[in-house]
Amino acid sequence: MSDSSRDTAQGAGWGAAERGTYQRLMPARTEKLSWLDPRTLWAARNGVLASWFGDPTGRTRSRWVALRAAAGAPADKPIRRDVPDRFSFMVIGDTGEGGDSQYAVVPGFLKVARDTEFAVIASDVVYPVGSADDYGRKFFRPYRDYPAPIYAIPGNHDWYEDLGAFMRVFCADPPPLAPEPRPRPLTRAWWRSLLWHRARPADEQRLAEARRLRSAPGQQAVQPGPYWAIDAGPVRIVGIDTGLLGTIDAEQGAWLREMSRGTRPKILVTGSPLYVDGEHHPCPIEGGGTVDDIVRDPEHHYVAAIGGDIHNYQRYPVEVDGRTVQYVVAGGGGAFMHATHTIPRVSVGGVTERDFRCYPLRGDSLAFYSRLYGHRLRLPRFFGLTAAEATAVIAERLGIEPGRTQEPGARITRRTRLVASLLGAGRRPERTARFRLPVRKIYTQLFSPSSTTYSPPFFKCFLRLDVGPREVRLRCFAATGNRLQELDPPVEDEVVIPLPGPPN
């Protein structure tokens, strides 16, 4: 097994390395998606409009589910996968940027996924607005050689065109929704409707050609709607749709409570993580309660909750009523990298820094951003930190052990401390209460979206879950874009999750 980033800097993808072969999989011409392009920001405006003028996704989701139910696919019937008690499946989140960072994940993903029964995409299948015309390059082409079905839950970007393309691709091509009545003038709903981004007509020939890339019978997966449950072997996998704003409507909340009953062990897959960046986000349900209330209820037997949306890997083993629930962020499947170096020393839900895991390591994240902005500001000698320098200054600021064995010559200087501060490197909890949220928001909304690069290391990742009668082994694999990690994807984190036994 090759070194991971916890072993060596080379395992993280630093240093002179041979680029992987992933570019052979890419189209001859690839559009570069810029998240700071005003045209992209304007097209992706619906999330902001929903927060200002009211979120319509619950009503729209209900209409889609009713449409599928009328066609014979009711949401209250779990998908049943005829698999043995021991089987494996993949989870990959926030995939669809369509460039180097997405395709760099594919060779390692295919290698690790060879004998798996199916895969799940957790959030944001296609960027920037979930358009049908983008599915060929950002879904069908990259995963055309994965021989098993792929299920998906939408992210906020898939909702920017009211989920129409997502429903066509994953939910048996239902007819479009009928137009809704025009709202009364000058109401909040009227302003939202006036400014709302709507889908352009799809290029039907283009979509048909794209579908042929994954047309084998064994690759087909039909799900009842944007949320679903899969019964496979000893577990139930429950996928929920958190829409534009990271919440769920009352109808889906009632469905989730129903699907969560019973003694079968369960794994939640959600578009928005419940623990992320050292904070707890329980996910409110319209009408009362939260998704995490349901996960924590001992009668529901959840063992893990995996969320996309944030483009890195994090894991929080939270003790709940005498058992451990693994809360995982798994959004590193192909989009720009959200920083981990802004995460303060973890102390949340009883989880401390000793138990917390993330990828990329905070030091690698800081080194990545320092080089990126050093290049863009044309100050590479001042801003650019080596991986060893970044690792050392993060350990000092957080008061933690370094993420990997320190390399010789890793000096902490005034310059390294200043660069770490300028780039928002996390601090100890007692020093971050005032500035924690603003720093995280600035990086999430401004710095991280501009971090797309076209050369390794990319610090992408995907999950493999091996299910047995008594336990689930969850592993996070890295994809850097380098040939070494492409041939032998390193394991960045691994945990064995016990499954509750049958009741006495």
Short mmCIF file of C-alpha atoms in Angstrom, two decimals:
data_model
loop_
_atom_site.label_atom_id
_atom_site.label_comp_id
_atom_site.label_asym_id
_atom_site.label_seq_id
_atom_site.Cartn_x
_atom_site.Cartn_y
_atom_site.Cartn_z
CA MET A 1 0.00 0.00 0.00
CA SER A 2 1.36 3.44 -0.93
CA ASP A 3 2.12 6.11 1.64
CA SER A 4 -0.69 8.42 2.69
CA SER A 5 -0.41 12.11 3.53
CA ARG A 6 -0.12 11.08 7.17
CA ASP A 7 3.05 9.16 6.32
CA THR A 8 5.05 11.41 3.99
CA ALA A 9 4.87 14.63 1.99
CA GLN A 10 5.27 12.52 -1.16
CA GLY A 11 2.20 10.54 -0.09
CA ALA A 12 0.31 13.83 0.00
CA GLY A 13 1.33 14.51 -3.59
CA TRP A 14 4.03 17.12 -2.96
CA GLY A 15 7.39 17.19 -4.69
CA ALA A 16 8.46 16.16 -8.18
CA ALA A 17 5.92 13.59 -9.31
CA GLU A 18 4.62 12.12 -12.54
CA ARG A 19 1.17 13.40 -13.46
CA GLY A 20 -1.48 10.71 -13.70
CA THR A 21 -3.17 9.51 -16.87
CA TYR A 22 -6.58 10.97 -16.03
CA GLN A 23 -6.39 13.60 -18.77
CA ARG A 24 -6.80 10.83 -21.36
CA LEU A 25 -10.35 10.40 -20.08
CA MET A 26 -11.27 14.05 -20.57
CA PRO A 27 -12.90 15.56 -23.64
CA ALA A 28 -10.56 17.13 -26.18
CA ARG A 29 -11.96 20.53 -25.28
CA THR A 30 -12.87 21.29 -21.69
CA GLU A 31 -14.49 24.51 -20.51
CA LYS A 32 -12.82 25.93 -17.43
CA LEU A 33 -15.44 26.77 -14.83
CA SER A 34 -14.69 30.02 -13.01
CA TRP A 35 -16.61 30.53 -9.79
CA LEU A 36 -15.78 34.23 -9.78
CA ASP A 37 -17.14 34.83 -13.28
CA PRO A 38 -20.18 37.14 -12.94
CA ARG A 39 -22.05 34.97 -15.46
CA THR A 40 -21.59 31.91 -13.25
CA LEU A 41 -22.63 33.81 -10.12
CA TRP A 42 -25.72 35.19 -11.85
CA ALA A 43 -26.77 31.77 -13.16
CA ALA A 44 -26.40 30.33 -9.65
CA ARG A 45 -28.49 33.03 -7.98
CA ASN A 46 -31.44 30.89 -6.85
CA GLY A 47 -29.94 30.02 -3.48
CA VAL A 48 -29.66 33.69 -2.59
CA LEU A 49 -33.17 34.40 -3.88
CA ALA A 50 -34.57 31.52 -1.80
CA SER A 51 -32.97 32.94 1.34
CA TRP A 52 -34.35 36.43 0.61
CA PHE A 53 -37.82 35.71 -0.72
CA GLY A 54 -38.68 32.25 0.63
CA ASP A 55 -37.55 28.76 -0.34
CA PRO A 56 -39.87 27.03 -2.84
CA THR A 57 -37.97 23.72 -3.00
CA GLY A 58 -40.24 21.87 -0.57
CA ARG A 59 -43.28 22.47 -2.76
CA THR A 60 -41.37 21.68 -5.95
CA ARG A 61 -39.94 18.50 -4.45
CA SER A 62 -43.41 17.38 -3.39
CA ARG A 63 -44.66 17.87 -6.95
CA TRP A 64 -41.80 15.79 -8.37
CA VAL A 65 -42.42 12.98 -5.88
CA ALA A 66 -46.16 13.00 -6.66
CA LEU A 67 -45.37 12.83 -10.38
CA ARG A 68 -43.14 9.79 -9.87
CA ALA A 69 -45.70 8.15 -7.57
CA ALA A 70 -48.35 8.54 -10.27
CA ALA A 71 -46.00 6.63 -12.58
CA GLY A 72 -45.76 3.76 -10.07
CA ALA A 73 -42.65 4.70 -8.05
CA PRO A 74 -43.88 5.71 -4.56
CA ALA A 75 -41.20 7.17 -2.30
CA ASP A 76 -42.29 5.05 0.68
CA LYS A 77 -41.05 1.84 -0.99
CA PRO A 78 -37.32 1.21 -0.41
CA ILE A 79 -35.20 0.13 -3.36
CA ARG A 80 -34.27 -3.49 -2.73
CA ARG A 81 -30.81 -4.60 -3.85
CA ASP A 82 -30.36 -8.36 -3.96
CA VAL A 83 -26.86 -8.53 -2.51
CA PRO A 84 -25.21 -10.94 -0.05
CA ASP A 85 -24.69 -10.14 3.62
CA ARG A 86 -21.18 -9.05 2.68
CA PHE A 87 -21.01 -6.42 -0.04
CA SER A 88 -19.38 -3.08 -0.80
CA PHE A 89 -20.49 0.26 -2.19
CA MET A 90 -18.91 3.62 -2.99
CA VAL A 91 -19.75 7.16 -1.89
CA ILE A 92 -18.42 10.18 -3.74
CA GLY A 93 -19.60 13.72 -3.22
CA ASP A 94 -19.72 17.04 -5.09
CA THR A 95 -18.33 15.62 -8.28
CA GLY A 96 -19.51 17.58 -11.26
CA GLU A 97 -17.09 20.39 -12.05
CA GLY A 98 -16.04 18.68 -15.27
CA GLY A 99 -12.34 19.60 -15.21
CA ASP A 100 -9.02 18.17 -14.04
CA SER A 101 -10.05 17.96 -10.39
CA GLN A 102 -13.03 15.73 -11.24
CA TYR A 103 -11.32 13.49 -13.77
CA ALA A 104 -8.25 13.10 -11.52
CA VAL A 105 -10.45 11.10 -9.14
CA VAL A 106 -11.68 8.65 -11.78
CA PRO A 107 -8.73 6.20 -12.24
CA GLY A 108 -8.37 5.56 -8.51
CA PHE A 109 -12.13 5.42 -8.03
CA LEU A 110 -12.47 2.76 -10.75
CA LYS A 111 -9.60 0.74 -9.29
CA VAL A 112 -10.97 0.75 -5.73
CA ALA A 113 -14.60 0.27 -6.88
CA ARG A 114 -14.03 -2.78 -9.10
CA ASP A 115 -16.07 -5.27 -7.08
CA THR A 116 -18.67 -2.92 -5.56
CA GLU A 117 -22.41 -3.35 -5.97
CA PHE A 118 -23.33 0.31 -6.55
CA ALA A 119 -22.21 3.88 -5.92
CA VAL A 120 -23.89 6.92 -4.39
CA ILE A 121 -23.19 10.53 -5.34
CA ALA A 122 -23.74 12.69 -2.27
CA SER A 123 -24.66 16.20 -3.45
CA ASP A 124 -23.94 18.42 -6.47
CA VAL A 125 -23.84 15.96 -9.35
CA VAL A 126 -23.40 18.77 -11.89
CA TYR A 127 -22.07 22.31 -11.53
CA PRO A 128 -22.84 25.16 -11.80
CA VAL A 129 -26.65 24.89 -12.17
CA GLY A 130 -27.43 21.21 -12.83
CA SER A 131 -28.12 21.76 -16.54
CA ALA A 132 -29.07 18.76 -18.70
CA ASP A 133 -26.53 19.82 -21.33
CA ASP A 134 -23.71 19.39 -18.79
CA TYR A 135 -24.47 15.79 -17.81
CA GLY A 136 -22.47 14.26 -20.65
CA ARG A 137 -19.13 15.77 -19.65
CA LYS A 138 -19.75 15.85 -15.90
CA PHE A 139 -21.53 12.56 -15.19
CA PHE A 140 -21.88 10.08 -18.04
CA ARG A 141 -18.37 10.44 -19.47
CA PRO A 142 -16.28 10.31 -16.26
CA TYR A 143 -18.15 7.28 -14.86
CA ARG A 144 -18.83 5.41 -18.10
CA ASP A 145 -16.46 2.58 -17.09
CA TYR A 146 -18.01 2.05 -13.66
CA PRO A 147 -20.03 -1.12 -14.34
CA ALA A 148 -22.59 -0.87 -11.52
CA PRO A 149 -25.57 1.45 -10.86
CA ILE A 150 -25.08 4.97 -9.52
CA TYR A 151 -27.71 6.51 -7.25
CA ALA A 152 -27.63 10.18 -6.31
CA ILE A 153 -29.04 12.78 -3.99
CA PRO A 154 -29.13 16.36 -5.26
CA GLY A 155 -27.13 19.23 -3.88
CA ASN A 156 -28.02 22.89 -3.95
CA HIS A 157 -26.45 23.30 -7.41
CA ASP A 158 -28.65 20.54 -8.85
CA TRP A 159 -31.62 22.57 -7.62
CA TYR A 160 -30.67 25.76 -9.47
CA GLU A 161 -32.79 24.59 -12.42
CA ASP A 162 -35.58 23.21 -10.22
CA LEU A 163 -34.15 19.67 -10.37
CA GLY A 164 -35.45 19.02 -13.90
CA ALA A 165 -32.25 17.49 -15.32
CA PHE A 166 -31.56 15.47 -12.17
CA MET A 167 -35.03 13.92 -12.33
CA ARG A 168 -34.58 13.06 -16.01
CA VAL A 169 -31.25 11.30 -15.46
CA PHE A 170 -31.88 9.49 -12.16
CA CYS A 171 -35.67 9.17 -11.93
CA ALA A 172 -36.83 7.56 -15.19
CA ASP A 173 -37.27 10.73 -17.25
CA PRO A 174 -40.61 12.02 -15.86
CA PRO A 175 -42.52 14.68 -17.80
CA PRO A 176 -41.75 18.29 -16.87
CA LEU A 177 -43.69 19.93 -14.08
CA ALA A 178 -46.68 22.01 -15.13
CA PRO A 179 -46.22 25.77 -14.67
CA GLU A 180 -47.44 27.13 -11.36
CA PRO A 181 -49.97 29.96 -11.12
CA ARG A 182 -48.46 33.44 -11.34
CA PRO A 183 -48.06 34.96 -7.83
CA ARG A 184 -49.73 38.21 -6.84
CA PRO A 185 -47.72 41.28 -7.93
CA LEU A 186 -45.14 42.80 -5.57
CA THR A 187 -45.28 39.92 -3.08
CA ARG A 188 -42.11 38.12 -2.02
CA ALA A 189 -43.11 35.19 -4.23
CA TRP A 190 -43.58 37.57 -7.17
CA TRP A 191 -40.10 39.06 -6.78
CA ARG A 192 -38.62 35.55 -6.48
CA SER A 193 -40.45 34.40 -9.59
CA LEU A 194 -39.37 37.50 -11.51
CA LEU A 195 -35.66 36.97 -10.78
CA TRP A 196 -35.59 33.15 -10.71
CA HIS A 197 -33.12 31.33 -12.95
CA ARG A 198 -34.98 28.85 -15.17
CA ALA A 199 -33.67 26.00 -17.27
CA ARG A 200 -33.05 26.48 -20.95
CA PRO A 201 -34.48 23.80 -23.28
CA ALA A 202 -32.18 20.78 -23.27
CA ASP A 203 -30.32 19.64 -26.37
CA GLU A 204 -32.11 16.29 -26.67
CA GLN A 205 -29.62 14.79 -29.13
CA ARG A 206 -26.73 15.74 -26.88
CA LEU A 207 -28.41 14.16 -23.85
CA ALA A 208 -29.26 10.99 -25.80
CA GLU A 209 -25.63 10.62 -26.91
CA ALA A 210 -24.48 11.14 -23.32
CA ARG A 211 -26.83 8.45 -21.99
CA ARG A 212 -25.26 5.89 -24.33
CA LEU A 213 -22.01 6.19 -22.36
CA ARG A 214 -23.70 4.41 -19.44
CA SER A 215 -26.25 2.29 -21.26
CA ALA A 216 -25.28 -1.24 -20.17
CA PRO A 217 -28.07 -3.07 -18.29
CA GLY A 218 -25.90 -3.47 -15.19
CA GLN A 219 -25.34 0.28 -14.98
CA GLN A 220 -28.99 1.23 -14.77
CA ALA A 221 -30.43 2.67 -11.57
CA VAL A 222 -33.90 4.11 -11.21
CA GLN A 223 -34.81 5.87 -7.97
CA PRO A 224 -38.27 7.06 -6.94
CA GLY A 225 -37.29 10.68 -6.47
CA PRO A 226 -34.65 13.00 -5.03
CA TYR A 227 -34.79 11.13 -1.71
CA TRP A 228 -34.86 7.35 -1.34
CA ALA A 229 -33.93 4.35 0.78
CA ILE A 230 -31.98 1.26 -0.30
CA ASP A 231 -32.21 -2.05 1.53
CA ALA A 232 -29.03 -3.98 0.81
CA GLY A 233 -27.75 -6.94 2.80
CA PRO A 234 -27.99 -6.19 6.54
CA VAL A 235 -28.27 -2.38 6.21
CA ARG A 236 -30.62 0.33 5.00
CA ILE A 237 -29.04 3.34 3.28
CA VAL A 238 -31.26 6.43 3.54
CA GLY A 239 -30.63 9.34 1.17
CA ILE A 240 -32.22 12.73 1.89
CA ASP A 241 -32.48 15.87 -0.23
CA THR A 242 -31.63 19.06 1.67
CA GLY A 243 -32.49 21.35 -1.24
CA LEU A 244 -31.18 24.87 -1.69
CA LEU A 245 -30.76 25.90 1.95
CA GLY A 246 -29.80 22.73 3.81
CA THR A 247 -33.25 21.96 5.28
CA ILE A 248 -35.99 19.45 4.55
CA ASP A 249 -39.74 19.95 4.21
CA ALA A 250 -42.40 18.41 6.43
CA GLU A 251 -43.39 15.76 3.86
CA GLN A 252 -39.83 14.48 3.51
CA GLY A 253 -39.42 14.70 7.29
CA ALA A 254 -42.41 12.39 7.80
CA TRP A 255 -40.97 10.01 5.19
CA LEU A 256 -37.58 10.05 6.94
CA ARG A 257 -39.14 9.17 10.27
CA GLU A 258 -41.01 6.28 8.63
CA MET A 259 -37.91 4.96 6.83
CA SER A 260 -35.89 5.22 10.05
CA ARG A 261 -38.10 2.87 12.05
CA GLY A 262 -37.10 -0.72 12.70
CA THR A 263 -34.02 -2.54 13.93
CA ARG A 264 -32.13 -2.73 10.64
CA PRO A 265 -28.86 -0.74 10.97
CA LYS A 266 -28.93 2.45 8.92
CA ILE A 267 -26.53 4.79 7.16
CA LEU A 268 -27.72 8.29 6.26
CA VAL A 269 -26.47 10.06 3.13
CA THR A 270 -27.35 13.73 3.00
CA GLY A 271 -26.68 16.76 0.84
CA SER A 272 -25.52 18.80 3.87
CA PRO A 273 -23.30 17.38 6.64
CA LEU A 274 -24.52 17.37 10.23
CA TYR A 275 -21.05 17.98 11.71
CA VAL A 276 -18.61 20.10 9.73
CA ASP A 277 -15.71 22.50 10.38
CA GLY A 278 -15.91 21.89 14.12
CA GLU A 279 -19.59 22.83 14.28
CA HIS A 280 -22.89 20.99 14.66
CA HIS A 281 -25.56 21.60 11.98
CA PRO A 282 -28.51 19.36 12.92
CA CYS A 283 -30.59 20.20 9.79
CA PRO A 284 -34.02 21.56 10.70
CA ILE A 285 -37.22 19.88 9.50
CA GLU A 286 -40.17 22.07 8.57
CA GLY A 287 -42.74 21.82 11.33
CA GLY A 288 -40.28 20.89 14.09
CA GLY A 289 -37.40 18.63 14.97
CA THR A 290 -34.17 18.02 13.14
CA VAL A 291 -32.59 15.32 11.02
CA ASP A 292 -30.02 14.73 13.75
CA ASP A 293 -32.79 14.08 16.28
CA ILE A 294 -33.80 11.18 14.06
CA VAL A 295 -30.22 9.95 13.66
CA ARG A 296 -29.61 10.07 17.41
CA ASP A 297 -32.78 8.22 18.38
CA PRO A 298 -31.54 4.80 19.61
CA GLU A 299 -34.65 3.09 18.23
CA HIS A 300 -33.59 4.03 14.69
CA HIS A 301 -30.17 2.31 14.81
CA TYR A 302 -28.18 4.78 12.72
CA VAL A 303 -24.45 4.03 12.71
CA ALA A 304 -23.24 6.78 10.33
CA ALA A 305 -24.34 10.01 8.66
CA ILE A 306 -22.41 10.99 5.52
CA GLY A 307 -22.87 14.43 3.95
CA GLY A 308 -21.57 16.23 0.89
CA ASP A 309 -21.59 19.98 0.08
CA ILE A 310 -18.21 20.81 1.72
CA HIS A 311 -15.37 19.80 -0.60
CA ASN A 312 -13.06 17.85 1.66
CA TYR A 313 -13.17 14.91 4.10
CA GLN A 314 -13.92 15.14 7.82
CA ARG A 315 -14.98 12.57 10.42
CA TYR A 316 -16.48 13.08 13.87
CA PRO A 317 -17.09 9.96 16.04
CA VAL A 318 -19.85 11.23 18.34
CA GLU A 319 -20.92 9.27 21.42
CA VAL A 320 -24.74 9.04 21.48
CA ASP A 321 -26.48 7.16 24.31
CA GLY A 322 -23.68 4.64 24.79
CA ARG A 323 -22.95 4.06 21.11
CA THR A 324 -20.81 5.87 18.52
CA VAL A 325 -22.28 7.47 15.42
CA GLN A 326 -19.74 8.35 12.72
CA TYR A 327 -20.53 11.76 11.22
CA VAL A 328 -18.64 12.14 7.96
CA VAL A 329 -18.10 14.91 5.41
CA ALA A 330 -17.42 13.38 1.99
CA GLY A 331 -17.54 16.17 -0.59
CA GLY A 332 -14.08 15.83 -2.12
CA GLY A 333 -15.14 14.05 -5.29
CA GLY A 334 -14.25 16.57 -7.96
CA ALA A 335 -14.90 20.26 -7.28
CA PHE A 336 -12.58 22.96 -5.91
CA MET A 337 -11.11 22.26 -2.48
CA HIS A 338 -12.65 23.78 0.62
CA ALA A 339 -9.90 24.64 3.08
CA THR A 340 -9.31 22.51 6.15
CA HIS A 341 -6.64 24.79 7.66
CA THR A 342 -9.38 27.21 8.80
CA ILE A 343 -10.91 24.53 11.06
CA PRO A 344 -10.05 25.43 14.68
CA ARG A 345 -8.97 22.84 17.20
CA VAL A 346 -11.98 20.57 17.42
CA SER A 347 -14.16 20.42 20.50
CA VAL A 348 -17.74 19.62 19.51
CA GLY A 349 -20.25 16.92 20.46
CA GLY A 350 -17.72 15.34 22.80
CA VAL A 351 -15.26 14.95 19.90
CA THR A 352 -11.79 16.35 20.49
CA GLU A 353 -8.81 16.82 18.23
CA ARG A 354 -7.60 13.37 19.25
CA ASP A 355 -10.59 11.69 17.57
CA PHE A 356 -11.16 14.11 14.66
CA ARG A 357 -9.88 13.26 11.17
CA CYS A 358 -9.69 15.36 8.03
CA TYR A 359 -8.24 15.26 4.53
CA PRO A 360 -6.36 17.16 3.35
CA LEU A 361 -4.42 17.60 6.56
CA ARG A 362 -4.58 21.18 7.76
CA GLY A 363 -0.89 21.74 7.01
CA ASP A 364 -1.31 20.54 3.43
CA SER A 365 -4.35 22.77 3.03
CA LEU A 366 -2.37 25.80 4.24
CA ALA A 367 0.57 24.96 1.96
CA PHE A 368 -1.84 24.57 -0.98
CA TYR A 369 -3.45 27.97 -0.41
CA SER A 370 -0.17 29.73 0.33
CA ARG A 371 1.28 28.59 -2.99
CA LEU A 372 -1.92 29.36 -4.87
CA TYR A 373 -2.20 32.93 -3.60
CA GLY A 374 1.53 33.47 -3.69
CA HIS A 375 1.37 32.73 -7.39
CA ARG A 376 -1.71 34.86 -8.00
CA LEU A 377 -0.38 37.83 -6.04
CA ARG A 378 3.05 37.36 -7.64
CA LEU A 379 4.63 37.02 -4.22
CA PRO A 380 5.61 33.34 -4.26
CA ARG A 381 8.71 33.73 -2.09
CA PHE A 382 6.79 35.56 0.62
CA PHE A 383 3.47 33.70 0.58
CA GLY A 384 4.59 30.25 -0.45
CA LEU A 385 5.04 27.85 2.46
CA THR A 386 6.56 24.42 2.13
CA ALA A 387 4.45 21.54 3.35
CA ALA A 388 6.83 21.16 6.30
CA GLU A 389 6.57 24.85 7.26
CA ALA A 390 2.78 24.81 6.99
CA THR A 391 2.54 21.62 9.06
CA ALA A 392 4.71 23.12 11.79
CA VAL A 393 2.88 26.45 12.04
CA ILE A 394 -0.53 24.73 12.14
CA ALA A 395 0.65 22.50 15.00
CA GLU A 396 1.83 25.59 16.89
CA ARG A 397 -1.34 27.62 16.33
CA LEU A 398 -3.67 24.79 17.32
CA GLY A 399 -1.50 23.28 20.05
CA ILE A 400 -1.71 19.82 18.47
CA GLU A 401 0.66 17.13 17.28
CA PRO A 402 1.75 17.59 13.63
CA GLY A 403 -0.30 15.68 11.08
CA ARG A 404 2.78 13.70 10.06
CA THR A 405 6.38 13.32 11.24
CA GLN A 406 8.17 16.64 11.00
CA GLU A 407 10.71 17.00 8.24
CA PRO A 408 14.18 18.48 8.89
CA GLY A 409 14.41 22.24 8.43
CA ALA A 410 10.77 23.01 9.26
CA ARG A 411 11.29 26.40 10.91
CA ILE A 412 8.54 28.60 12.30
CA THR A 413 9.38 32.23 11.58
CA ARG A 414 7.60 35.57 11.70
CA ARG A 415 6.88 35.15 8.00
CA THR A 416 5.27 31.73 8.36
CA ARG A 417 3.15 32.95 11.28
CA LEU A 418 2.07 36.03 9.31
CA VAL A 419 1.15 34.00 6.22
CA ALA A 420 -0.83 31.53 8.36
CA SER A 421 -2.73 34.45 9.92
CA LEU A 422 -3.41 36.15 6.59
CA LEU A 423 -4.76 32.89 5.17
CA GLY A 424 -7.10 32.30 8.11
CA ALA A 425 -5.36 29.31 9.69
CA GLY A 426 -7.42 27.94 12.59
CA ARG A 427 -6.67 28.71 16.23
CA ARG A 428 -7.38 27.22 19.62
CA PRO A 429 -11.06 27.42 20.68
CA GLU A 430 -10.44 30.03 23.38
CA ARG A 431 -8.95 32.36 20.73
CA THR A 432 -11.50 31.87 17.97
CA ALA A 433 -14.93 32.51 19.50
CA ARG A 434 -15.20 35.97 17.91
CA PHE A 435 -13.62 35.28 14.52
CA ARG A 436 -14.42 31.64 13.86
CA LEU A 437 -17.62 32.04 11.80
CA PRO A 438 -16.49 35.00 9.66
CA VAL A 439 -13.22 33.26 8.70
CA ARG A 440 -15.02 30.05 7.75
CA LYS A 441 -17.61 31.95 5.70
CA ILE A 442 -14.99 34.00 3.89
CA TYR A 443 -13.09 30.88 2.88
CA THR A 444 -16.21 28.92 1.98
CA GLN A 445 -17.78 31.67 -0.12
CA LEU A 446 -14.81 33.58 -1.55
CA PHE A 447 -11.35 32.04 -1.24
CA SER A 448 -12.25 28.37 -1.72
CA PRO A 449 -14.33 28.82 -4.93
CA SER A 450 -11.34 30.55 -6.51
CA SER A 451 -8.99 27.69 -5.57
CA THR A 452 -9.55 25.59 -8.69
CA THR A 453 -6.20 24.58 -10.15
CA TYR A 454 -5.23 22.45 -13.12
CA SER A 455 -2.15 20.70 -11.79
CA PRO A 456 -1.66 18.23 -8.89
CA PRO A 457 -1.93 17.80 -6.00
CA PHE A 458 -5.71 18.24 -5.99
CA PHE A 459 -6.44 16.60 -2.58
CA LYS A 460 -9.62 14.87 -3.78
CA CYS A 461 -11.14 11.82 -2.11
CA PHE A 462 -13.85 9.15 -2.21
CA LEU A 463 -15.22 6.51 0.16
CA ARG A 464 -15.56 2.76 0.03
CA LEU A 465 -17.83 1.04 2.55
CA ASP A 466 -17.47 -2.72 3.06
CA VAL A 467 -20.57 -4.08 4.77
CA GLY A 468 -20.68 -7.32 6.71
CA PRO A 469 -23.22 -8.92 9.06
CA ARG A 470 -21.60 -7.39 12.15
CA GLU A 471 -19.66 -4.34 10.97
CA VAL A 472 -19.03 -1.77 8.26
CA ARG A 473 -15.52 -0.77 7.30
CA LEU A 474 -15.38 2.80 5.99
CA ARG A 475 -12.25 3.95 4.16
CA CYS A 476 -11.39 7.33 2.67
CA PHE A 477 -9.10 7.09 -0.37
CA ALA A 478 -7.09 9.99 -1.75
CA ALA A 479 -6.77 11.17 -5.34
CA THR A 480 -4.02 13.72 -5.89
CA GLY A 481 -3.80 13.65 -9.69
CA ASN A 482 -0.31 12.12 -9.53
CA ARG A 483 0.47 8.75 -11.11
CA LEU A 484 1.69 7.19 -7.86
CA GLN A 485 -1.61 7.74 -6.05
CA GLU A 486 -3.54 6.86 -9.22
CA LEU A 487 -1.98 3.39 -9.38
CA ASP A 488 -2.37 2.73 -5.66
CA PRO A 489 -4.84 5.12 -4.00
CA PRO A 490 -3.69 5.68 -0.41
CA VAL A 491 -6.06 5.21 2.51
CA GLU A 492 -6.28 8.52 4.37
CA ASP A 493 -8.67 7.33 7.06
CA GLU A 494 -10.26 4.06 8.10
CA VAL A 495 -12.79 3.14 10.75
CA VAL A 496 -14.63 -0.07 11.56
CA ILE A 497 -18.23 0.60 12.61
CA PRO A 498 -19.96 -2.12 14.64
CA LEU A 499 -23.52 -2.97 13.60
CA PRO A 500 -26.09 -3.52 16.35
CA GLY A 501 -27.16 -7.12 16.69
CA PRO A 502 -30.72 -8.39 16.49
CA PRO A 503 -32.91 -7.60 19.52
CA ASN A 504 -33.07 -10.21 22.28
#
